[in-house]
Short mmCIF file of C-alpha atoms in Angstrom, two decimals:
data_model
loop_
_atom_site.label_atom_id
_atom_site.label_comp_id
_atom_site.label_asym_id
_atom_site.label_seq_id
_atom_site.Cartn_x
_atom_site.Cartn_y
_atom_site.Cartn_z
CA MET A 788 9.53 -20.64 -25.57
CA ASP A 789 10.25 -17.40 -26.46
CA PRO A 790 13.96 -16.97 -27.03
CA ARG A 791 14.42 -14.21 -24.66
CA GLY A 792 12.71 -16.36 -21.56
CA MET A 793 9.04 -16.63 -21.13
CA ASN A 794 5.90 -14.55 -22.22
CA LEU A 795 3.02 -16.01 -20.73
CA TRP A 796 0.87 -14.58 -23.73
CA GLU A 797 2.27 -16.13 -26.71
CA GLU A 798 -0.45 -18.65 -26.30
CA GLU A 799 -3.30 -16.40 -26.21
CA ASP A 800 -4.92 -14.65 -28.61
CA ASN A 801 -6.94 -11.96 -26.78
CA GLY A 802 -6.34 -8.95 -29.33
CA TYR A 803 -3.46 -6.74 -30.01
CA SER A 804 -1.99 -5.00 -27.19
CA PRO A 805 0.21 -1.85 -28.06
CA ILE A 806 1.24 -1.58 -24.50
CA ALA A 807 2.33 -5.02 -24.31
CA GLU A 808 4.20 -4.80 -27.46
CA TYR A 809 5.83 -1.62 -26.42
CA PHE A 810 7.44 -3.25 -23.48
CA ARG A 811 8.57 -6.32 -25.43
CA ASP A 812 12.24 -6.45 -25.89
CA LYS A 813 12.35 -3.20 -23.53
CA VAL A 814 15.64 -3.06 -20.59
CA VAL A 815 14.10 -1.89 -17.10
CA LEU A 816 16.09 -0.55 -14.15
CA LEU A 817 13.39 -1.40 -11.18
CA THR A 818 14.27 -0.52 -7.65
CA GLY A 819 12.21 -1.80 -4.99
CA ALA A 820 11.54 -5.30 -6.50
CA THR A 821 12.08 -6.87 -3.06
CA GLY A 822 8.79 -5.07 -1.87
CA PHE A 823 5.37 -5.40 -2.34
CA ILE A 824 4.51 -3.83 -5.27
CA GLY A 825 7.83 -3.97 -6.69
CA LYS A 826 7.32 -7.81 -6.91
CA ILE A 827 4.44 -7.50 -9.11
CA TYR A 828 5.80 -4.99 -10.96
CA LEU A 829 8.86 -7.28 -11.84
CA GLU A 830 6.40 -10.33 -12.70
CA LYS A 831 4.28 -7.98 -14.98
CA LEU A 832 7.48 -6.79 -17.01
CA ILE A 833 8.62 -10.12 -17.42
CA ARG A 834 5.20 -11.38 -18.84
CA CYS A 835 5.57 -8.53 -21.08
CA GLY A 836 8.61 -9.51 -22.52
CA ALA A 837 10.92 -7.09 -21.63
CA SER A 838 14.44 -8.33 -23.10
CA GLU A 839 16.07 -7.44 -19.50
CA LEU A 840 15.13 -6.37 -15.59
CA ILE A 841 18.29 -4.72 -13.87
CA LEU A 842 17.36 -4.89 -10.19
CA ILE A 843 18.86 -2.46 -7.97
CA ILE A 844 18.86 -4.59 -4.46
CA ARG A 845 21.01 -3.91 -1.31
CA GLU A 846 22.20 -6.57 0.86
CA LYS A 847 19.85 -7.34 4.37
CA ARG A 848 20.80 -8.99 7.12
CA GLY A 849 23.52 -10.80 5.80
CA VAL A 850 21.89 -12.10 2.67
CA PRO A 851 23.72 -11.00 -0.42
CA PRO A 852 21.33 -9.27 -3.14
CA ALA A 853 21.42 -12.00 -5.89
CA GLU A 854 20.26 -14.76 -2.98
CA ARG A 855 17.32 -12.57 -1.74
CA MET A 856 16.35 -12.33 -5.35
CA THR A 857 16.58 -16.06 -5.75
CA ARG A 858 14.59 -16.52 -2.62
CA ILE A 859 11.97 -14.49 -4.16
CA PHE A 860 11.39 -16.71 -7.35
CA ASP A 861 11.35 -19.69 -5.31
CA SER A 862 8.97 -19.05 -2.57
CA VAL A 863 6.81 -15.83 -3.35
CA PRO A 864 3.56 -17.00 -4.80
CA VAL A 865 3.09 -14.19 -7.64
CA MET A 866 6.28 -15.81 -9.17
CA LYS A 867 5.00 -19.32 -9.04
CA SER A 868 4.28 -19.16 -12.74
CA PHE A 869 7.91 -18.62 -13.33
CA GLN A 870 9.26 -21.26 -11.12
CA ARG A 871 9.36 -23.96 -13.66
CA ASN A 872 10.98 -21.68 -15.85
CA PHE A 873 13.21 -20.25 -13.60
CA ASN A 874 16.49 -20.23 -15.67
CA ASN A 875 15.01 -18.87 -18.38
CA CYS A 876 13.46 -15.95 -16.36
CA ARG A 877 17.03 -15.69 -14.37
CA ASP A 878 18.71 -15.08 -17.61
CA ARG A 879 16.62 -11.66 -18.39
CA VAL A 880 17.01 -10.64 -14.60
CA LYS A 881 20.41 -8.81 -13.51
CA VAL A 882 20.65 -8.00 -10.03
CA VAL A 883 23.40 -5.54 -8.77
CA ARG A 884 24.10 -4.34 -5.44
CA GLY A 885 23.09 -1.20 -4.25
CA ASP A 886 21.46 0.91 -1.59
CA MET A 887 19.32 3.65 -1.75
CA SER A 888 20.71 5.87 1.33
CA GLU A 889 24.51 5.56 -0.12
CA ASP A 890 26.07 8.19 -2.26
CA GLY A 891 25.95 7.25 -5.35
CA LEU A 892 23.57 4.37 -4.84
CA GLY A 893 26.52 2.24 -3.70
CA LEU A 894 26.74 1.00 -7.11
CA ASP A 895 30.00 -0.39 -8.73
CA PRO A 896 31.39 1.70 -11.49
CA ALA A 897 31.16 -0.70 -14.00
CA ASP A 898 27.22 -1.51 -12.91
CA VAL A 899 26.80 2.58 -13.53
CA GLU A 900 28.45 2.15 -16.74
CA TYR A 901 26.20 -0.93 -17.69
CA ILE A 902 23.29 0.54 -16.90
CA ARG A 903 24.34 4.29 -18.63
CA GLN A 904 24.84 1.94 -21.74
CA ARG A 905 21.63 -0.06 -21.57
CA VAL A 906 18.39 1.20 -19.81
CA GLN A 907 15.60 2.38 -21.82
CA ILE A 908 12.98 2.69 -18.86
CA VAL A 909 13.44 3.47 -15.18
CA LEU A 910 10.73 2.53 -12.54
CA HIS A 911 11.72 4.08 -9.22
CA VAL A 912 9.64 1.86 -6.65
CA ALA A 913 12.26 1.77 -3.63
CA ALA A 914 10.65 3.71 -0.74
CA ASP A 915 10.58 3.28 3.03
CA VAL A 916 6.84 3.09 3.70
CA ARG A 917 6.87 3.09 7.43
CA PHE A 918 4.57 5.96 8.77
CA ASP A 919 6.56 5.67 11.90
CA GLU A 920 10.14 5.80 10.49
CA THR A 921 12.67 8.73 11.88
CA LEU A 922 12.96 11.63 9.74
CA PHE A 923 16.34 11.13 9.29
CA LYS A 924 15.92 7.50 7.53
CA ALA A 925 13.10 8.88 5.72
CA ILE A 926 15.25 11.73 4.27
CA GLN A 927 18.00 9.21 3.27
CA MET A 928 15.69 6.39 1.99
CA ASN A 929 13.06 8.28 0.08
CA VAL A 930 14.76 11.91 -0.60
CA LYS A 931 18.37 10.92 -1.20
CA GLY A 932 17.66 7.76 -2.98
CA THR A 933 15.11 9.65 -5.54
CA TRP A 934 18.08 12.28 -5.80
CA GLU A 935 20.39 9.56 -6.69
CA MET A 936 18.33 7.85 -9.13
CA LEU A 937 17.61 11.27 -10.94
CA ASN A 938 21.52 11.89 -11.16
CA LEU A 939 22.34 8.55 -12.45
CA CYS A 940 19.40 8.83 -15.25
CA ALA A 941 21.03 12.47 -15.99
CA SER A 942 24.37 11.80 -16.32
CA GLY A 943 24.47 9.54 -19.57
CA CYS A 944 21.76 7.36 -20.04
CA SER A 945 21.51 7.79 -23.69
CA ARG A 946 18.63 5.43 -24.68
CA LEU A 947 16.69 6.63 -21.56
CA GLU A 948 12.77 6.89 -22.65
CA MET A 949 11.01 7.40 -19.34
CA PHE A 950 12.00 7.99 -15.76
CA VAL A 951 8.97 6.90 -13.59
CA TYR A 952 8.54 8.07 -9.80
CA VAL A 953 6.26 5.94 -7.94
CA SER A 954 4.93 8.05 -5.12
CA THR A 955 1.79 8.42 -3.23
CA ALA A 956 -1.48 10.20 -3.96
CA TYR A 957 -0.95 11.40 0.00
CA ALA A 958 2.44 13.20 -1.03
CA ASN A 959 -0.02 16.33 -0.88
CA CYS A 960 -2.21 15.15 1.87
CA LEU A 961 -2.58 18.73 3.17
CA GLN A 962 -4.82 19.54 -0.01
CA GLY A 963 -8.60 18.28 0.48
CA THR A 964 -8.85 18.10 -3.35
CA VAL A 965 -5.44 16.97 -4.97
CA HIS A 966 -4.80 17.28 -8.88
CA GLU A 967 -2.45 15.66 -10.99
CA GLN A 968 -0.07 19.00 -10.89
CA PHE A 969 3.11 19.53 -8.90
CA TYR A 970 2.45 21.28 -5.45
CA ASP A 971 5.13 23.49 -3.30
CA PRO A 972 7.29 21.34 -1.40
CA PRO A 973 7.14 21.97 2.57
CA MET A 974 11.11 23.14 2.16
CA ASP A 975 13.73 23.06 -0.20
CA PRO A 976 14.91 19.35 -0.28
CA MET A 977 18.31 20.31 -1.19
CA VAL A 978 18.59 22.19 2.22
CA LEU A 979 17.50 19.52 3.85
CA LEU A 980 20.07 17.18 2.26
CA SER A 981 22.54 18.92 2.49
CA LEU A 982 22.35 19.47 6.48
CA VAL A 983 21.54 15.31 6.65
CA GLU A 984 24.50 14.42 4.83
CA LYS A 985 26.60 16.19 7.54
CA MET A 986 25.30 14.89 10.63
CA ASP A 987 26.87 12.49 13.49
CA ALA A 988 25.27 10.21 15.75
CA VAL A 989 24.45 13.25 18.31
CA GLU A 990 23.33 15.37 15.48
CA GLN A 991 20.80 12.85 14.53
CA ASP A 992 19.61 12.45 17.64
CA HIS A 993 18.88 15.98 18.25
CA PHE A 994 17.39 16.23 14.60
CA GLU A 995 14.67 13.66 15.59
CA ALA A 996 14.14 15.80 18.96
CA LEU A 997 13.07 18.57 16.54
CA THR A 998 10.99 16.29 14.11
CA GLN A 999 7.27 17.20 14.61
CA MET A 1000 8.45 21.09 14.36
CA ILE A 1001 9.98 20.38 11.20
CA LEU A 1002 7.05 17.95 10.16
CA GLY A 1003 4.40 21.03 11.26
CA PRO A 1004 1.12 19.76 10.01
CA TRP A 1005 2.61 16.91 8.09
CA PRO A 1006 0.84 13.46 9.67
CA ASN A 1007 4.25 11.37 9.32
CA THR A 1008 7.57 11.37 7.92
CA TYR A 1009 6.39 9.07 4.88
CA THR A 1010 4.38 11.52 3.50
CA TYR A 1011 6.87 14.72 3.95
CA ALA A 1012 9.55 12.52 2.46
CA LYS A 1013 7.76 11.64 -0.71
CA ALA A 1014 6.65 15.59 -0.82
CA LEU A 1015 10.18 16.66 -0.95
CA ALA A 1016 11.27 13.75 -3.56
CA GLU A 1017 8.46 14.88 -6.00
CA CYS A 1018 10.08 18.46 -5.99
CA LEU A 1019 13.25 17.11 -6.99
CA VAL A 1020 11.44 14.94 -9.88
CA LYS A 1021 10.17 18.41 -10.99
CA ARG A 1022 13.83 20.00 -10.84
CA PHE A 1023 15.13 17.37 -13.63
CA TYR A 1024 11.95 18.05 -15.71
CA GLU A 1025 13.86 19.58 -18.61
CA ARG A 1026 16.72 17.23 -18.55
CA ILE A 1027 15.22 13.76 -18.68
CA PRO A 1028 11.88 12.61 -19.80
CA VAL A 1029 10.04 12.07 -16.42
CA MET A 1030 6.63 11.16 -15.01
CA ILE A 1031 4.92 10.06 -11.61
CA ILE A 1032 2.54 7.76 -10.44
CA ARG A 1033 0.40 8.58 -7.65
CA PRO A 1034 -1.51 5.71 -5.73
CA PRO A 1035 -3.76 5.87 -3.01
CA ILE A 1036 -3.80 3.02 -0.49
CA VAL A 1037 -2.80 -0.27 -2.42
CA VAL A 1038 -4.40 -3.57 -1.19
CA ALA A 1039 -3.98 -7.08 -2.45
CA THR A 1040 -3.99 -8.08 -6.27
CA PHE A 1041 -7.64 -8.61 -7.70
CA ASN A 1042 -6.89 -10.46 -10.65
CA GLU A 1043 -3.04 -11.05 -11.78
CA PRO A 1044 -0.80 -12.61 -11.09
CA VAL A 1045 -3.01 -14.62 -8.43
CA GLN A 1046 -5.84 -13.35 -6.98
CA GLY A 1047 -5.89 -11.70 -3.50
CA TRP A 1048 -1.79 -11.79 -2.65
CA VAL A 1049 -0.64 -9.23 -0.16
CA ASP A 1050 2.57 -9.70 2.01
CA ASN A 1051 1.96 -6.89 4.51
CA LEU A 1052 -0.27 -5.47 7.58
CA TYR A 1053 0.08 -2.15 6.77
CA GLY A 1054 -2.63 0.28 6.77
CA MET A 1055 -6.06 -0.98 5.59
CA ASN A 1056 -4.79 -4.91 5.85
CA GLY A 1057 -3.68 -4.34 9.37
CA ALA A 1058 -6.97 -2.61 9.88
CA ILE A 1059 -8.96 -5.57 8.23
CA VAL A 1060 -6.95 -8.26 9.96
CA GLY A 1061 -7.46 -6.83 13.66
CA ILE A 1062 -10.72 -6.47 13.30
CA GLY A 1063 -11.26 -9.84 12.29
CA CYS A 1064 -9.11 -11.23 14.93
CA GLY A 1065 -11.27 -9.77 17.65
CA VAL A 1066 -8.29 -7.08 18.71
CA LEU A 1067 -9.45 -3.93 17.15
CA ARG A 1068 -12.70 -3.19 18.69
CA VAL A 1069 -12.90 0.47 18.54
CA ILE A 1070 -11.26 3.21 16.01
CA GLN A 1071 -11.99 6.78 15.05
CA THR A 1072 -13.06 7.40 11.79
CA GLY A 1073 -15.01 10.23 9.62
CA PRO A 1074 -18.37 10.24 8.83
CA ASP A 1075 -20.16 7.36 7.10
CA ASP A 1076 -20.37 8.76 3.90
CA MET A 1077 -16.44 9.58 3.99
CA LYS A 1078 -14.67 8.44 0.78
CA ASN A 1079 -11.80 6.41 0.95
CA ASP A 1080 -9.16 5.61 -2.04
CA VAL A 1081 -8.30 2.16 -2.50
CA MET A 1082 -6.46 0.51 -5.16
CA PRO A 1083 -5.80 -3.24 -5.80
CA ALA A 1084 -2.30 -3.71 -6.36
CA ASP A 1085 -2.38 -5.37 -9.84
CA PHE A 1086 -4.31 -1.89 -10.88
CA VAL A 1087 -1.80 0.15 -10.43
CA VAL A 1088 0.85 -1.75 -11.88
CA ASN A 1089 -0.85 -2.25 -14.90
CA GLY A 1090 -2.05 1.84 -15.11
CA THR A 1091 1.52 2.49 -14.46
CA LEU A 1092 2.55 0.94 -17.60
CA ALA A 1093 -0.38 2.05 -19.57
CA ALA A 1094 0.59 5.49 -18.11
CA ILE A 1095 4.20 5.04 -19.41
CA LYS A 1096 3.23 4.19 -22.74
CA TYR A 1097 0.92 6.99 -23.33
CA THR A 1098 3.68 9.44 -21.88
CA VAL A 1099 6.14 8.26 -24.25
CA ASP A 1100 3.75 8.24 -27.18
CA ARG A 1101 2.98 11.78 -26.03
CA ASN A 1102 6.35 13.07 -25.65
CA ALA A 1103 7.15 11.95 -29.38
CA LEU A 1104 4.56 14.74 -30.77
CA GLU A 1105 5.13 17.23 -28.23
CA ALA A 1106 7.66 18.60 -25.71
CA PRO A 1107 7.27 17.76 -22.07
CA SER A 1108 6.10 20.61 -19.91
CA THR A 1109 5.48 21.64 -16.24
CA ASP A 1110 2.39 23.02 -17.09
CA PRO A 1111 -0.45 21.66 -14.81
CA ASP A 1112 -2.65 20.49 -17.47
CA ARG A 1113 0.40 18.78 -19.49
CA VAL A 1114 2.76 17.78 -16.74
CA ALA A 1115 2.96 13.82 -16.65
CA ILE A 1116 1.38 13.09 -13.45
CA PHE A 1117 -1.12 10.59 -12.92
CA HIS A 1118 -3.54 9.34 -10.14
CA VAL A 1119 -3.96 5.54 -10.23
CA THR A 1120 -6.98 6.30 -7.69
CA SER A 1121 -10.59 5.50 -7.00
CA SER A 1122 -12.20 8.50 -5.17
CA VAL A 1123 -13.70 9.96 -7.92
CA ASP A 1124 -14.46 6.94 -10.29
CA ASN A 1125 -16.00 4.56 -7.39
CA PRO A 1126 -15.38 5.92 -4.01
CA LEU A 1127 -15.58 3.27 -1.40
CA THR A 1128 -17.43 4.89 1.84
CA ASN A 1129 -17.03 4.21 5.76
CA ALA A 1130 -20.14 2.81 5.53
CA ARG A 1131 -19.78 0.47 2.83
CA PHE A 1132 -16.19 -0.51 4.07
CA ARG A 1133 -17.90 -1.44 7.46
CA SER A 1134 -20.64 -3.71 5.95
CA LEU A 1135 -18.20 -5.49 3.47
CA VAL A 1136 -15.74 -6.35 6.40
CA GLU A 1137 -18.53 -7.37 8.44
CA THR A 1138 -20.11 -9.68 6.40
CA ILE A 1139 -17.29 -10.77 3.93
CA GLY A 1140 -15.20 -10.84 6.74
CA GLY A 1141 -17.72 -13.10 8.71
CA ASP A 1142 -17.25 -15.81 6.00
CA HIS A 1143 -13.97 -15.63 5.98
CA ALA A 1144 -13.41 -15.37 9.52
CA PRO A 1145 -10.04 -16.42 11.26
CA LEU A 1146 -9.57 -19.92 12.72
CA ASN A 1147 -8.10 -18.76 16.13
CA SER A 1148 -9.42 -15.04 17.23
CA LEU A 1149 -10.09 -13.41 20.63
CA TRP A 1150 -13.59 -12.72 19.65
CA ILE A 1151 -15.74 -12.08 16.58
CA GLY A 1152 -15.19 -9.49 14.15
CA THR A 1153 -16.89 -6.42 15.16
CA CYS A 1154 -15.72 -2.92 15.42
CA ILE A 1155 -17.21 0.22 16.76
CA ASN A 1156 -16.46 3.25 14.38
CA LEU A 1157 -16.91 6.77 15.97
CA GLN A 1158 -16.30 10.19 15.53
CA SER A 1159 -15.63 11.41 18.74
CA ARG A 1160 -11.99 11.11 19.95
CA LEU A 1161 -12.92 11.38 23.91
CA LEU A 1162 -15.82 8.19 23.27
CA VAL A 1163 -12.97 6.54 21.30
CA ARG A 1164 -10.41 6.76 24.09
CA LEU A 1165 -13.26 6.14 26.83
CA LEU A 1166 -14.32 2.89 24.79
CA THR A 1167 -10.57 1.79 24.02
CA ILE A 1168 -10.39 1.68 27.76
CA VAL A 1169 -13.47 -0.59 28.16
CA PHE A 1170 -12.86 -3.05 24.94
CA HIS A 1171 -9.00 -3.27 24.86
CA VAL A 1172 -7.34 -2.14 28.34
CA ILE A 1173 -9.70 -3.77 30.46
CA PRO A 1174 -9.89 -6.95 28.85
CA GLY A 1175 -6.25 -7.15 28.30
CA ILE A 1176 -5.58 -6.83 32.29
CA PHE A 1177 -8.02 -9.13 33.17
CA ILE A 1178 -7.28 -12.00 30.49
CA ASP A 1179 -3.36 -11.35 31.22
CA ALA A 1180 -3.88 -11.78 34.88
CA GLY A 1181 -5.65 -14.89 34.22
CA LEU A 1182 -2.97 -16.51 32.13
CA LYS A 1183 -0.13 -15.54 34.35
CA TYR A 1184 -2.16 -16.96 37.51
CA TYR A 1185 -2.21 -20.19 35.22
CA GLY A 1186 1.40 -19.86 34.68
CA LYS A 1187 1.07 -19.43 30.91
CA LYS A 1188 2.48 -16.20 29.01
CA THR A 1189 0.83 -12.95 28.88
CA SER A 1190 0.57 -11.36 25.85
CA LEU A 1191 -3.07 -9.32 25.27
CA MET A 1192 -1.71 -6.12 26.97
CA LYS A 1193 1.31 -6.08 24.31
CA ILE A 1194 -0.69 -6.75 21.42
CA TYR A 1195 -3.03 -3.67 22.62
CA ARG A 1196 -0.02 -1.64 22.88
CA LYS A 1197 0.77 -2.40 19.21
CA VAL A 1198 -3.24 -1.97 18.23
CA ALA A 1199 -3.06 1.51 19.84
CA ARG A 1200 0.42 2.65 17.93
CA PHE A 1201 -1.06 1.28 14.66
CA THR A 1202 -4.69 3.18 15.12
CA GLY A 1203 -2.22 6.34 15.78
CA PHE A 1204 -0.39 5.82 12.75
CA ILE A 1205 -3.80 5.92 10.31
CA ASN A 1206 -5.89 7.88 12.37
CA TYR A 1207 -5.02 11.04 10.38
CA PHE A 1208 -6.27 9.07 7.13
CA ALA A 1209 -9.07 7.74 8.74
CA THR A 1210 -10.42 10.85 9.81
CA HIS A 1211 -9.74 13.02 6.69
CA GLU A 1212 -11.53 12.77 3.43
CA PHE A 1213 -9.27 13.01 0.16
CA ILE A 1214 -10.17 13.48 -3.53
CA PHE A 1215 -7.74 12.68 -5.87
CA VAL A 1216 -8.88 14.37 -9.38
CA ASN A 1217 -7.61 12.06 -12.20
CA ASP A 1218 -8.62 13.51 -15.46
CA LYS A 1219 -5.21 12.82 -17.10
CA MET A 1220 -5.30 9.22 -16.02
CA HIS A 1221 -9.04 8.97 -17.88
CA ARG A 1222 -7.19 10.24 -20.86
CA VAL A 1223 -4.98 7.01 -20.36
CA LEU A 1224 -8.05 4.72 -20.22
CA GLU A 1225 -9.39 6.04 -23.19
CA THR A 1226 -6.49 5.62 -25.18
CA MET A 1227 -6.46 2.06 -24.40
CA THR A 1228 -7.26 -0.67 -27.08
CA PRO A 1229 -9.72 -3.63 -26.04
CA GLY A 1230 -6.51 -6.04 -26.14
CA ASP A 1231 -4.59 -3.38 -23.45
CA ARG A 1232 -7.95 -3.14 -21.23
CA GLU A 1233 -7.77 -7.11 -21.06
CA LYS A 1234 -3.69 -7.27 -20.44
CA PHE A 1235 -3.78 -4.28 -18.16
CA HIS A 1236 -7.05 -4.10 -16.76
CA CYS A 1237 -6.90 -1.04 -14.22
CA ASP A 1238 -10.33 0.69 -14.41
CA ILE A 1239 -12.22 0.75 -11.22
CA ARG A 1240 -15.08 1.57 -12.61
CA THR A 1241 -15.34 -1.67 -14.36
CA VAL A 1242 -15.52 -3.83 -10.77
CA THR A 1243 -17.65 -3.42 -7.56
CA TRP A 1244 -16.12 -3.28 -4.24
CA GLU A 1245 -18.21 -6.37 -3.34
CA ASP A 1246 -15.84 -8.20 -6.08
CA VAL A 1247 -12.46 -6.58 -4.83
CA PHE A 1248 -13.50 -7.56 -1.20
CA ASN A 1249 -14.15 -11.32 -1.86
CA VAL A 1250 -10.93 -11.69 -3.50
CA TYR A 1251 -9.41 -9.27 -0.83
CA VAL A 1252 -10.45 -10.94 2.40
CA PRO A 1253 -9.72 -14.27 1.60
CA GLY A 1254 -6.11 -13.26 0.09
CA LEU A 1255 -5.37 -11.68 3.86
CA LYS A 1256 -6.42 -15.04 5.67
CA LEU A 1257 -4.74 -17.38 3.17
CA TYR A 1258 -1.28 -15.05 2.85
CA MET A 1259 -1.17 -13.17 6.17
CA ARG A 1260 -2.98 -15.69 8.60
CA HIS A 1261 -1.54 -18.74 6.73
CA GLU A 1262 -5.33 -20.23 6.85
CA GLY A 1263 -5.67 -21.95 3.75
CA PRO A 1264 -9.11 -23.43 2.04
CA GLU A 1265 -9.40 -26.34 4.32
CA THR A 1266 -9.87 -24.11 7.08
CA TRP A 1267 -12.15 -22.35 5.98
CA ILE A 1268 -15.39 -24.03 7.04
CA ALA A 1269 -14.39 -24.77 10.48
CA SER A 1270 -13.45 -21.01 10.86
CA ARG A 1271 -16.92 -19.87 9.60
CA GLU A 1272 -18.64 -22.42 11.68
CA ARG A 1273 -16.74 -21.03 14.44
CA PHE A 1274 -17.58 -17.53 13.68
CA TYR A 1275 -21.29 -18.14 13.62
CA ARG A 1276 -21.18 -20.06 16.65
CA LEU A 1277 -19.12 -17.04 18.96
CA LYS A 1278 -21.90 -15.09 17.19
CA LYS A 1279 -24.64 -16.74 18.62
CA ILE A 1280 -23.09 -16.76 22.03
CA GLY A 1281 -22.71 -13.02 21.78
CA LEU A 1282 -26.52 -12.54 20.87
CA GLY A 1283 -27.53 -15.03 23.79
CA LEU A 1284 -25.23 -13.15 26.34
CA PHE A 1285 -26.90 -10.04 24.95
CA TYR A 1286 -30.49 -11.35 25.60
CA ILE A 1287 -29.69 -12.54 29.03
CA LEU A 1288 -28.40 -9.20 30.05
CA LEU A 1289 -31.56 -7.32 28.34
CA ALA A 1290 -33.58 -9.86 30.39
CA MET A 1291 -31.85 -8.95 33.57
CA VAL A 1292 -32.41 -5.45 33.14
CA VAL A 1293 -36.22 -6.09 32.40
CA TYR A 1294 -36.68 -8.56 35.06
CA TRP A 1295 -35.03 -6.49 38.06
CA ILE A 1296 -33.96 -3.25 37.02
CA LEU A 1297 -37.28 -2.17 35.10
CA PRO A 1298 -39.49 -2.86 37.86
CA SER A 1299 -37.46 -1.15 40.40
CA LEU A 1300 -37.36 2.16 38.33
CA LEU A 1301 -41.20 1.65 37.48
CA ALA A 1302 -42.14 1.38 41.07
CA ASP A 1303 -40.03 4.58 42.01
CA TYR A 1304 -40.78 6.98 39.31
CA VAL A 1305 -44.67 5.85 38.11
CA PRO A 1306 -46.20 6.78 41.31
CA ALA A 1307 -43.92 9.96 41.46
CA ILE A 1308 -45.89 11.01 38.06
CA PHE A 1309 -49.28 10.57 38.87
CA ASN A 1310 -48.90 12.13 42.35
#
């Protein structure tokens, strides 16, 4: 056993990895470790042999930060490898109480000093990713939190080698084609921060009433706040070594630490589960050839660590620059290298989703994709509202709890949130990330797999969809045969009903039409 704890590559001889060697013995400050992708960053850095991981975690629902982390190690599947060596891993993890929305991050002065003396790499992953968050809270968490983290690093972290801001590729979603460079923010983030800082509760309510006017063309508060935060990172470019990672839609893990792991129903996850459960029957999308940008979570994490090593090496040879061609911004994306079209996505969900259908669903997983907003609204009434009213009425008649209309109201909110991204195509140019991939050794490529060109979407969805069923529906492999049989039984019933309806049309309606119109034609 490594004296620092646990390095899962100790007994593997898969080739030398400069990236793994770089992170070995490093002291890393990580925010957002309790979030989906933050857990994967944490797990990977432990396996890389980082000597210490300092985690800034807030108290939540009365649970202290250290207890929250203990629960993650005890129960989260991606931490399963460490559970039998928990004490060794725990010695390398230091949890400090903090909050991104508080002044000075809410850190104790002793913890601030500890961070300044020890930290070498800062991974700022913490963010409120909800599309429906209030503008005030989005600014507090995503903009103020980034500002406070940057100030912390610029105020005496003498060993700092890199500050990494994990943004989103959609931070610049008003651009059709997005390059790995800075863009002008929607407004001066410092003006907005100073305004938010002075607000009382009444003024916050007034501020929220003006949200749509402030956002303008921006689709939600999340992307708006992320664009402002990137502007703050740019302001520190000459003070500390910084870089930005822009991932797209992040889905379940592909390979590591466990296949198919996911812990939320945001974005594409929610769409696939909704379709599979038979509650999402109609959705507005772009044309069939529209490209979607999707990346497995472990590819994003591995791409981040590879880009850090690349940028640190480059900074050792040349001074950092905000020049568009040299700025350290990396798109860990797929739209250029391996695009997933709407037609391909629909085909994969229908075929693989059928083989891994939920054990309990309203109907078989099929969804009508339309470009017309009017048609979507009409068919939503037909396939969502009317069935919901009748089924709830039946349940109420028999004295049972009604829930379908409540579910469909949630579906309506969900489709409203994703509509902008489902109907717009984005191309995220990733030339700089290509340079990172070109520098990776065979050992790097094996231990930090992040090249989306090396996999097919069939491979990804054959891991992704079963992962949603296992981790979000909590339906283990022992249920899969029964659920598959149920799906194809319902499919046969559906086809049978269709043919019965077709026969009725042919037998009763068609002869009547022929009797009325054929004589008129010949006369």
